[in-house]
Amino acid sequence: MSRYRILLATVSAVLLAAVAGCSSGGDGSGEGPGARTGSRAEAAPAPASGSPFWVDPESDAARQVKLWQGQGRTADAAALRRIADRPVATWPSGNDPRARIRKAVAGAAEEHRTALFVAYDIPHRDCGKYSAGGAEGGDGYRAWTRMFAEAIGDAPAVIVLEPDAIAHMVDGCTTPDHHAERYQLLAEAIETFKTLPRTKVYLDAGNPSWIPDPGSLVEPLKRAGIDKADGFALNVSNFQTNGAVRAYGVKVSQGLGGKHFVMDTSRNGEGPLLDGRDQAWCNPPGRSLGTPPSVSTGDPLVDAFLWIKRPGDSDGPCRGGPSAGTWWPEYALGLAKRARY
């Protein structure tokens, strides 16, 4: 991975000041050719200790640690702290997301940290697959994003906007009759969130295995209002290596006039599953936690390594997993035990 030390100091300082001072896997596709372009040795070096992001002391992982400690599973509890003690994104759900957002914002404020959120409620979400749902119609989504923004207010926050929404239009899963509305809703959501004084917004752009041609994302991202966002997000809920994601992101960025991006490194420590099965993205065995969250990325285009997918949350009812988004402690433990950091 490239290192531009002088630019790194500047970029990291700017982002840190902004945040501290203040299929996805679910595409149903297999791993494409060249999905894994790097090996374990390619992973980014461990970042400097600490990050500007808030750690939820009441997360599923934190509660699991306490439960296992009480049951005498001390070694497992210690391993799971690799998740519980690190910041992961909050995914507010329901028709009114404000209570959960306010709780996260208040917790972050107490520690002078930045809250990390995923806005995931677009109508016709996930093409009716494992994560189906979302707002009922455009007006419902507009109301939802306004409530989301209201709950953040002037607190420092980072929002990853609508995993899968762009890529599902590019791959044809979201039917054309929904495209115009979706582009408009995404652009309006970006405008709504960017009225907040200390909120950064990154529009999701899939991963290099899902949409092999990065150029095919450029116009859709532009139509969705990427010019008003802070950048785009890659590898959300997926397992592509840092090297592969970074190289892909550079190509997308070039088509967008140098837009920055963030990378989901929550579960990519081993890279993607390579056995060619159709659901390599869904609860694949043998995976591990990736680079811990940090704004010290070693790359001027990469604003942050983030844990956007919550490690230990199921991808869906495959390989014995519970429903999508449900905490799965034994899978989380496997991720943690195989982690290098």
Short mmCIF file of C-alpha atoms in Angstrom, two decimals:
data_model
loop_
_atom_site.label_atom_id
_atom_site.label_comp_id
_atom_site.label_asym_id
_atom_site.label_seq_id
_atom_site.Cartn_x
_atom_site.Cartn_y
_atom_site.Cartn_z
CA MET A 1 0.00 0.00 0.00
CA SER A 2 1.32 3.41 -0.93
CA ARG A 3 2.55 5.72 1.75
CA TYR A 4 2.71 9.46 1.22
CA ARG A 5 4.03 10.53 4.58
CA ILE A 6 3.84 14.26 4.17
CA LEU A 7 0.33 14.18 2.75
CA LEU A 8 -0.70 11.64 5.36
CA ALA A 9 0.12 13.99 8.18
CA THR A 10 -1.98 16.71 6.60
CA VAL A 11 -4.94 14.53 5.63
CA SER A 12 -5.06 12.69 8.94
CA ALA A 13 -4.88 15.93 10.89
CA VAL A 14 -7.72 17.46 8.87
CA LEU A 15 -10.04 14.48 9.26
CA LEU A 16 -9.14 13.96 12.90
CA ALA A 17 -9.89 17.58 13.66
CA ALA A 18 -13.22 17.33 11.86
CA VAL A 19 -14.37 14.22 13.66
CA ALA A 20 -12.78 14.63 17.05
CA GLY A 21 -13.31 18.35 17.27
CA CYS A 22 -16.64 18.60 16.80
CA SER A 23 -22.55 -6.35 -0.26
CA SER A 24 -22.40 -5.04 0.30
CA GLY A 25 -22.01 -8.61 0.74
CA GLY A 26 -25.72 -8.87 0.12
CA ASP A 27 -25.58 -8.77 -3.64
CA GLY A 28 -25.97 -12.51 -3.94
CA SER A 29 -23.08 -12.73 -6.39
CA GLY A 30 -20.07 -14.98 -6.25
CA GLU A 31 -16.49 -13.78 -6.04
CA GLY A 32 -15.44 -12.41 -9.41
CA PRO A 33 -12.15 -12.93 -11.21
CA GLY A 34 -9.25 -11.35 -9.38
CA ALA A 35 -11.36 -10.72 -6.29
CA ARG A 36 -8.40 -11.34 -4.08
CA THR A 37 -5.40 -9.46 -5.39
CA GLY A 38 -3.39 -9.56 -2.21
CA SER A 39 -2.26 -11.93 0.48
CA ARG A 40 -2.27 -11.70 4.25
CA ALA A 41 1.03 -9.84 4.08
CA GLU A 42 -0.69 -7.13 2.03
CA ALA A 43 -2.88 -5.99 4.90
CA ALA A 44 -2.27 -2.45 6.09
CA PRO A 45 0.01 -2.07 9.09
CA ALA A 46 -1.63 -1.68 12.44
CA PRO A 47 -2.56 1.98 12.87
CA ALA A 48 -1.54 4.21 15.72
CA SER A 49 -3.35 3.33 18.91
CA GLY A 50 -6.65 5.04 19.49
CA SER A 51 -9.17 6.50 17.07
CA PRO A 52 -11.57 9.44 17.16
CA PHE A 53 -14.64 7.19 17.05
CA TRP A 54 -16.97 6.22 19.87
CA VAL A 55 -17.00 2.72 21.35
CA ASP A 56 -20.47 1.62 22.50
CA PRO A 57 -20.10 0.17 26.02
CA GLU A 58 -23.46 -1.60 25.63
CA SER A 59 -22.85 -3.27 22.28
CA ASP A 60 -23.75 -6.90 21.67
CA ALA A 61 -20.06 -7.76 21.87
CA ALA A 62 -19.65 -5.94 25.19
CA ARG A 63 -22.65 -7.73 26.66
CA GLN A 64 -21.32 -11.05 25.39
CA VAL A 65 -17.98 -10.41 27.08
CA LYS A 66 -19.74 -9.90 30.41
CA LEU A 67 -21.88 -13.00 29.92
CA TRP A 68 -18.92 -15.24 29.10
CA GLN A 69 -16.92 -13.85 32.00
CA GLY A 70 -19.78 -14.80 34.31
CA GLN A 71 -19.87 -18.27 32.80
CA GLY A 72 -16.15 -18.77 33.29
CA ARG A 73 -15.32 -18.53 29.57
CA THR A 74 -12.53 -16.08 30.36
CA ALA A 75 -10.34 -16.85 27.35
CA ASP A 76 -13.25 -16.41 24.96
CA ALA A 77 -14.28 -13.19 26.71
CA ALA A 78 -10.74 -11.85 26.38
CA ALA A 79 -10.65 -12.67 22.66
CA LEU A 80 -14.00 -11.01 22.05
CA ARG A 81 -12.68 -7.75 23.49
CA ARG A 82 -11.00 -7.31 20.11
CA ILE A 83 -14.50 -6.40 18.95
CA ALA A 84 -16.07 -5.01 22.11
CA ASP A 85 -13.30 -2.48 22.74
CA ARG A 86 -13.28 -1.04 19.22
CA PRO A 87 -15.67 1.38 17.52
CA VAL A 88 -18.23 -0.09 15.16
CA ALA A 89 -21.04 1.62 13.28
CA THR A 90 -24.54 2.06 14.64
CA TRP A 91 -27.27 1.02 12.19
CA PRO A 92 -30.47 2.79 13.36
CA SER A 93 -33.64 1.03 12.30
CA GLY A 94 -37.39 1.41 12.53
CA ASN A 95 -39.73 4.14 11.38
CA ASP A 96 -38.25 6.58 13.90
CA PRO A 97 -34.47 6.19 14.35
CA ARG A 98 -34.01 9.15 16.68
CA ALA A 99 -33.80 7.40 20.06
CA ARG A 100 -30.90 5.15 19.08
CA ILE A 101 -29.08 7.99 17.33
CA ARG A 102 -29.44 10.32 20.29
CA LYS A 103 -28.12 7.65 22.62
CA ALA A 104 -25.03 7.18 20.47
CA VAL A 105 -24.49 10.93 20.09
CA ALA A 106 -24.79 11.45 23.85
CA GLY A 107 -22.37 8.63 24.59
CA ALA A 108 -19.87 10.00 22.10
CA ALA A 109 -20.20 13.52 23.50
CA GLU A 110 -19.34 12.33 26.99
CA GLU A 111 -16.03 11.02 25.69
CA HIS A 112 -15.39 13.79 23.13
CA ARG A 113 -15.64 11.23 20.35
CA THR A 114 -17.33 10.98 16.97
CA ALA A 115 -20.34 8.75 16.37
CA LEU A 116 -20.31 6.49 13.31
CA PHE A 117 -23.62 5.65 11.64
CA VAL A 118 -25.01 3.75 8.69
CA ALA A 119 -28.16 5.12 7.07
CA TYR A 120 -29.88 2.06 5.62
CA ASP A 121 -33.57 2.55 4.89
CA ILE A 122 -33.86 3.18 1.15
CA PRO A 123 -37.15 1.94 -0.38
CA HIS A 124 -36.92 -1.49 -2.07
CA ARG A 125 -33.81 -2.22 -0.03
CA ASP A 126 -31.65 -5.22 -0.96
CA CYS A 127 -34.02 -6.17 -3.80
CA GLY A 128 -36.20 -8.06 -1.35
CA LYS A 129 -33.40 -10.40 -0.26
CA TYR A 130 -31.95 -11.07 3.21
CA SER A 131 -31.99 -7.39 4.24
CA ALA A 132 -35.29 -6.51 2.58
CA GLY A 133 -37.30 -3.66 3.97
CA GLY A 134 -36.68 0.05 4.04
CA ALA A 135 -38.99 3.01 4.04
CA GLU A 136 -42.38 2.78 2.40
CA GLY A 137 -42.02 5.18 -0.47
CA GLY A 138 -40.09 8.33 -1.12
CA ASP A 139 -41.94 10.51 1.38
CA GLY A 140 -41.35 7.95 4.10
CA TYR A 141 -37.64 7.96 3.34
CA ARG A 142 -37.45 11.74 3.34
CA ALA A 143 -39.12 11.85 6.74
CA TRP A 144 -36.72 9.18 8.03
CA THR A 145 -33.60 11.05 6.90
CA ARG A 146 -34.90 14.29 8.42
CA MET A 147 -35.39 12.54 11.75
CA PHE A 148 -31.92 11.03 11.43
CA ALA A 149 -30.39 14.46 10.86
CA GLU A 150 -32.43 16.04 13.66
CA ALA A 151 -31.09 13.49 16.14
CA ILE A 152 -27.46 14.20 15.20
CA GLY A 153 -27.76 17.97 15.27
CA ASP A 154 -24.43 19.74 15.66
CA ALA A 155 -22.58 16.72 17.08
CA PRO A 156 -19.58 15.28 15.20
CA ALA A 157 -20.66 12.30 13.13
CA VAL A 158 -19.77 10.17 10.12
CA ILE A 159 -22.55 8.61 8.04
CA VAL A 160 -22.13 5.81 5.53
CA LEU A 161 -25.10 6.24 3.25
CA GLU A 162 -27.16 3.33 1.94
CA PRO A 163 -25.02 0.24 1.45
CA ASP A 164 -25.93 -1.58 -1.78
CA ALA A 165 -28.17 1.18 -3.16
CA ILE A 166 -25.90 2.25 -6.02
CA ALA A 167 -24.41 -1.16 -6.81
CA HIS A 168 -27.84 -2.78 -6.97
CA MET A 169 -28.80 -0.34 -9.71
CA VAL A 170 -25.57 -0.96 -11.59
CA ASP A 171 -25.93 -4.76 -11.48
CA GLY A 172 -29.61 -4.63 -12.43
CA CYS A 173 -30.97 -6.13 -9.23
CA THR A 174 -32.97 -2.97 -8.52
CA THR A 175 -35.31 -2.70 -11.47
CA PRO A 176 -35.12 0.38 -13.73
CA ASP A 177 -38.55 1.66 -12.69
CA HIS A 178 -37.07 2.48 -9.26
CA HIS A 179 -33.86 4.14 -10.46
CA ALA A 180 -34.97 7.74 -10.92
CA GLU A 181 -36.58 7.90 -7.49
CA ARG A 182 -33.57 6.27 -5.85
CA TYR A 183 -31.11 8.71 -7.39
CA GLN A 184 -33.26 11.62 -6.24
CA LEU A 185 -33.64 10.23 -2.71
CA LEU A 186 -29.91 9.65 -2.32
CA ALA A 187 -29.10 13.16 -3.55
CA GLU A 188 -31.66 14.65 -1.17
CA ALA A 189 -30.31 12.58 1.73
CA ILE A 190 -26.81 13.87 1.10
CA GLU A 191 -28.10 17.45 1.05
CA THR A 192 -30.05 16.86 4.27
CA PHE A 193 -27.07 15.40 6.13
CA LYS A 194 -24.64 18.01 4.82
CA THR A 195 -26.71 20.78 6.39
CA LEU A 196 -25.32 19.48 9.69
CA PRO A 197 -22.21 21.42 10.69
CA ARG A 198 -19.99 18.51 11.77
CA THR A 199 -21.26 15.52 9.81
CA LYS A 200 -19.32 13.76 7.07
CA VAL A 201 -21.17 11.64 4.50
CA TYR A 202 -19.79 8.78 2.41
CA LEU A 203 -22.05 7.24 -0.23
CA ASP A 204 -21.66 3.48 -0.58
CA ALA A 205 -20.13 2.20 -3.83
CA GLY A 206 -20.00 -1.57 -3.38
CA ASN A 207 -16.78 -3.58 -3.66
CA PRO A 208 -14.39 -4.72 -6.40
CA SER A 209 -15.76 -8.27 -6.52
CA TRP A 210 -19.35 -7.14 -6.93
CA ILE A 211 -18.92 -4.49 -9.66
CA PRO A 212 -15.66 -5.46 -11.40
CA ASP A 213 -15.55 -2.32 -13.59
CA PRO A 214 -15.03 0.71 -11.32
CA GLY A 215 -15.80 3.03 -14.22
CA SER A 216 -19.38 1.80 -14.27
CA LEU A 217 -19.95 3.39 -10.86
CA VAL A 218 -18.87 6.89 -11.78
CA GLU A 219 -22.00 8.21 -13.49
CA PRO A 220 -24.40 6.57 -11.02
CA LEU A 221 -22.48 8.13 -8.13
CA LYS A 222 -22.63 11.50 -9.83
CA ARG A 223 -26.37 11.16 -10.42
CA ALA A 224 -26.78 10.35 -6.74
CA GLY A 225 -25.11 13.61 -5.69
CA ILE A 226 -21.61 12.43 -4.78
CA ASP A 227 -20.26 15.90 -5.55
CA LYS A 228 -21.91 17.20 -2.36
CA ALA A 229 -20.79 14.27 -0.22
CA ASP A 230 -17.41 13.95 1.46
CA GLY A 231 -16.65 10.84 -0.55
CA PHE A 232 -17.67 7.22 -1.03
CA ALA A 233 -17.45 3.99 0.97
CA LEU A 234 -16.14 0.62 -0.21
CA ASN A 235 -16.21 -3.00 0.96
CA VAL A 236 -19.16 -2.54 3.31
CA SER A 237 -20.04 -5.95 4.78
CA ASN A 238 -17.56 -7.64 2.45
CA PHE A 239 -14.16 -9.28 2.73
CA GLN A 240 -11.97 -7.88 -0.05
CA THR A 241 -8.36 -7.16 0.94
CA ASN A 242 -7.14 -3.67 1.71
CA GLY A 243 -4.89 -3.78 -1.33
CA ALA A 244 -7.71 -4.73 -3.70
CA VAL A 245 -10.10 -2.17 -2.24
CA ARG A 246 -7.56 0.62 -2.30
CA ALA A 247 -6.62 -0.01 -5.95
CA TYR A 248 -10.30 -0.11 -6.91
CA GLY A 249 -11.06 3.04 -4.94
CA VAL A 250 -8.31 4.96 -6.70
CA LYS A 251 -9.93 4.20 -10.07
CA VAL A 252 -13.35 5.28 -8.86
CA SER A 253 -11.81 8.42 -7.39
CA GLN A 254 -10.12 9.29 -10.66
CA GLY A 255 -13.51 9.29 -12.37
CA LEU A 256 -14.89 11.58 -9.67
CA GLY A 257 -12.22 14.25 -9.74
CA GLY A 258 -10.25 12.93 -6.79
CA LYS A 259 -13.01 12.15 -4.29
CA HIS A 260 -11.78 10.50 -1.10
CA PHE A 261 -13.13 7.25 0.29
CA VAL A 262 -13.38 5.10 3.41
CA MET A 263 -12.93 1.33 3.62
CA ASP A 264 -14.75 -1.27 5.70
CA THR A 265 -12.00 -3.39 7.26
CA SER A 266 -14.19 -5.09 9.86
CA ARG A 267 -13.85 -8.65 8.56
CA ASN A 268 -11.28 -8.65 5.76
CA GLY A 269 -8.24 -9.89 7.64
CA GLU A 270 -8.15 -13.10 5.58
CA GLY A 271 -9.56 -11.64 2.40
CA PRO A 272 -12.55 -13.23 0.62
CA LEU A 273 -13.49 -16.89 0.52
CA LEU A 274 -12.06 -18.34 -2.69
CA ASP A 275 -13.89 -21.61 -3.17
CA GLY A 276 -16.19 -20.22 -5.85
CA ARG A 277 -19.50 -20.83 -4.12
CA ASP A 278 -22.33 -18.45 -4.97
CA GLN A 279 -22.60 -17.12 -1.43
CA ALA A 280 -18.96 -16.43 -0.65
CA TRP A 281 -20.13 -13.12 0.88
CA CYS A 282 -22.56 -14.73 3.34
CA ASN A 283 -21.11 -15.81 6.70
CA PRO A 284 -18.00 -17.32 5.08
CA PRO A 285 -15.98 -19.56 7.39
CA GLY A 286 -12.39 -18.90 8.41
CA ARG A 287 -12.51 -15.10 8.20
CA SER A 288 -10.95 -12.67 10.68
CA LEU A 289 -11.10 -9.08 11.85
CA GLY A 290 -9.20 -6.63 9.68
CA THR A 291 -7.32 -3.41 10.32
CA PRO A 292 -8.74 -1.63 13.39
CA PRO A 293 -10.64 1.62 12.85
CA SER A 294 -8.36 4.59 12.34
CA VAL A 295 -7.91 7.80 10.39
CA SER A 296 -4.20 7.00 10.07
CA THR A 297 -4.43 5.08 6.79
CA GLY A 298 -1.11 5.81 5.13
CA ASP A 299 -2.92 6.97 1.99
CA PRO A 300 -4.05 10.50 1.07
CA LEU A 301 -7.21 9.25 -0.67
CA VAL A 302 -8.33 6.94 2.14
CA ASP A 303 -9.90 9.02 4.88
CA ALA A 304 -10.41 6.15 7.32
CA PHE A 305 -10.46 2.45 7.99
CA LEU A 306 -13.87 1.83 9.54
CA TRP A 307 -15.73 -1.13 11.00
CA ILE A 308 -18.98 -0.47 9.17
CA LYS A 309 -20.35 -3.98 9.26
CA ARG A 310 -20.69 -4.95 12.91
CA PRO A 311 -18.37 -7.96 13.33
CA GLY A 312 -20.45 -10.83 14.63
CA ASP A 313 -23.72 -9.73 13.03
CA SER A 314 -24.99 -12.39 10.63
CA ASP A 315 -25.10 -11.75 6.88
CA GLY A 316 -28.29 -13.80 6.66
CA PRO A 317 -29.68 -17.32 7.16
CA CYS A 318 -26.88 -19.14 5.41
CA ARG A 319 -24.31 -21.59 6.79
CA GLY A 320 -26.35 -21.94 9.94
CA GLY A 321 -26.56 -18.22 10.67
CA PRO A 322 -29.51 -16.28 12.09
CA SER A 323 -31.35 -13.60 10.14
CA ALA A 324 -29.38 -10.71 8.66
CA GLY A 325 -28.14 -8.24 11.26
CA THR A 326 -28.66 -10.62 14.19
CA TRP A 327 -25.81 -11.03 16.67
CA TRP A 328 -24.07 -14.42 16.29
CA PRO A 329 -21.59 -14.82 19.16
CA GLU A 330 -19.78 -17.93 17.94
CA TYR A 331 -19.12 -16.39 14.53
CA ALA A 332 -17.87 -13.23 16.26
CA LEU A 333 -15.55 -15.33 18.39
CA GLY A 334 -14.05 -16.95 15.31
CA LEU A 335 -13.38 -13.55 13.75
CA ALA A 336 -11.71 -12.36 16.95
CA LYS A 337 -9.59 -15.46 17.56
CA ARG A 338 -8.14 -15.36 14.06
CA ALA A 339 -7.38 -11.61 14.19
CA ARG A 340 -3.80 -10.36 14.06
CA TYR A 341 -4.39 -7.01 15.75
#
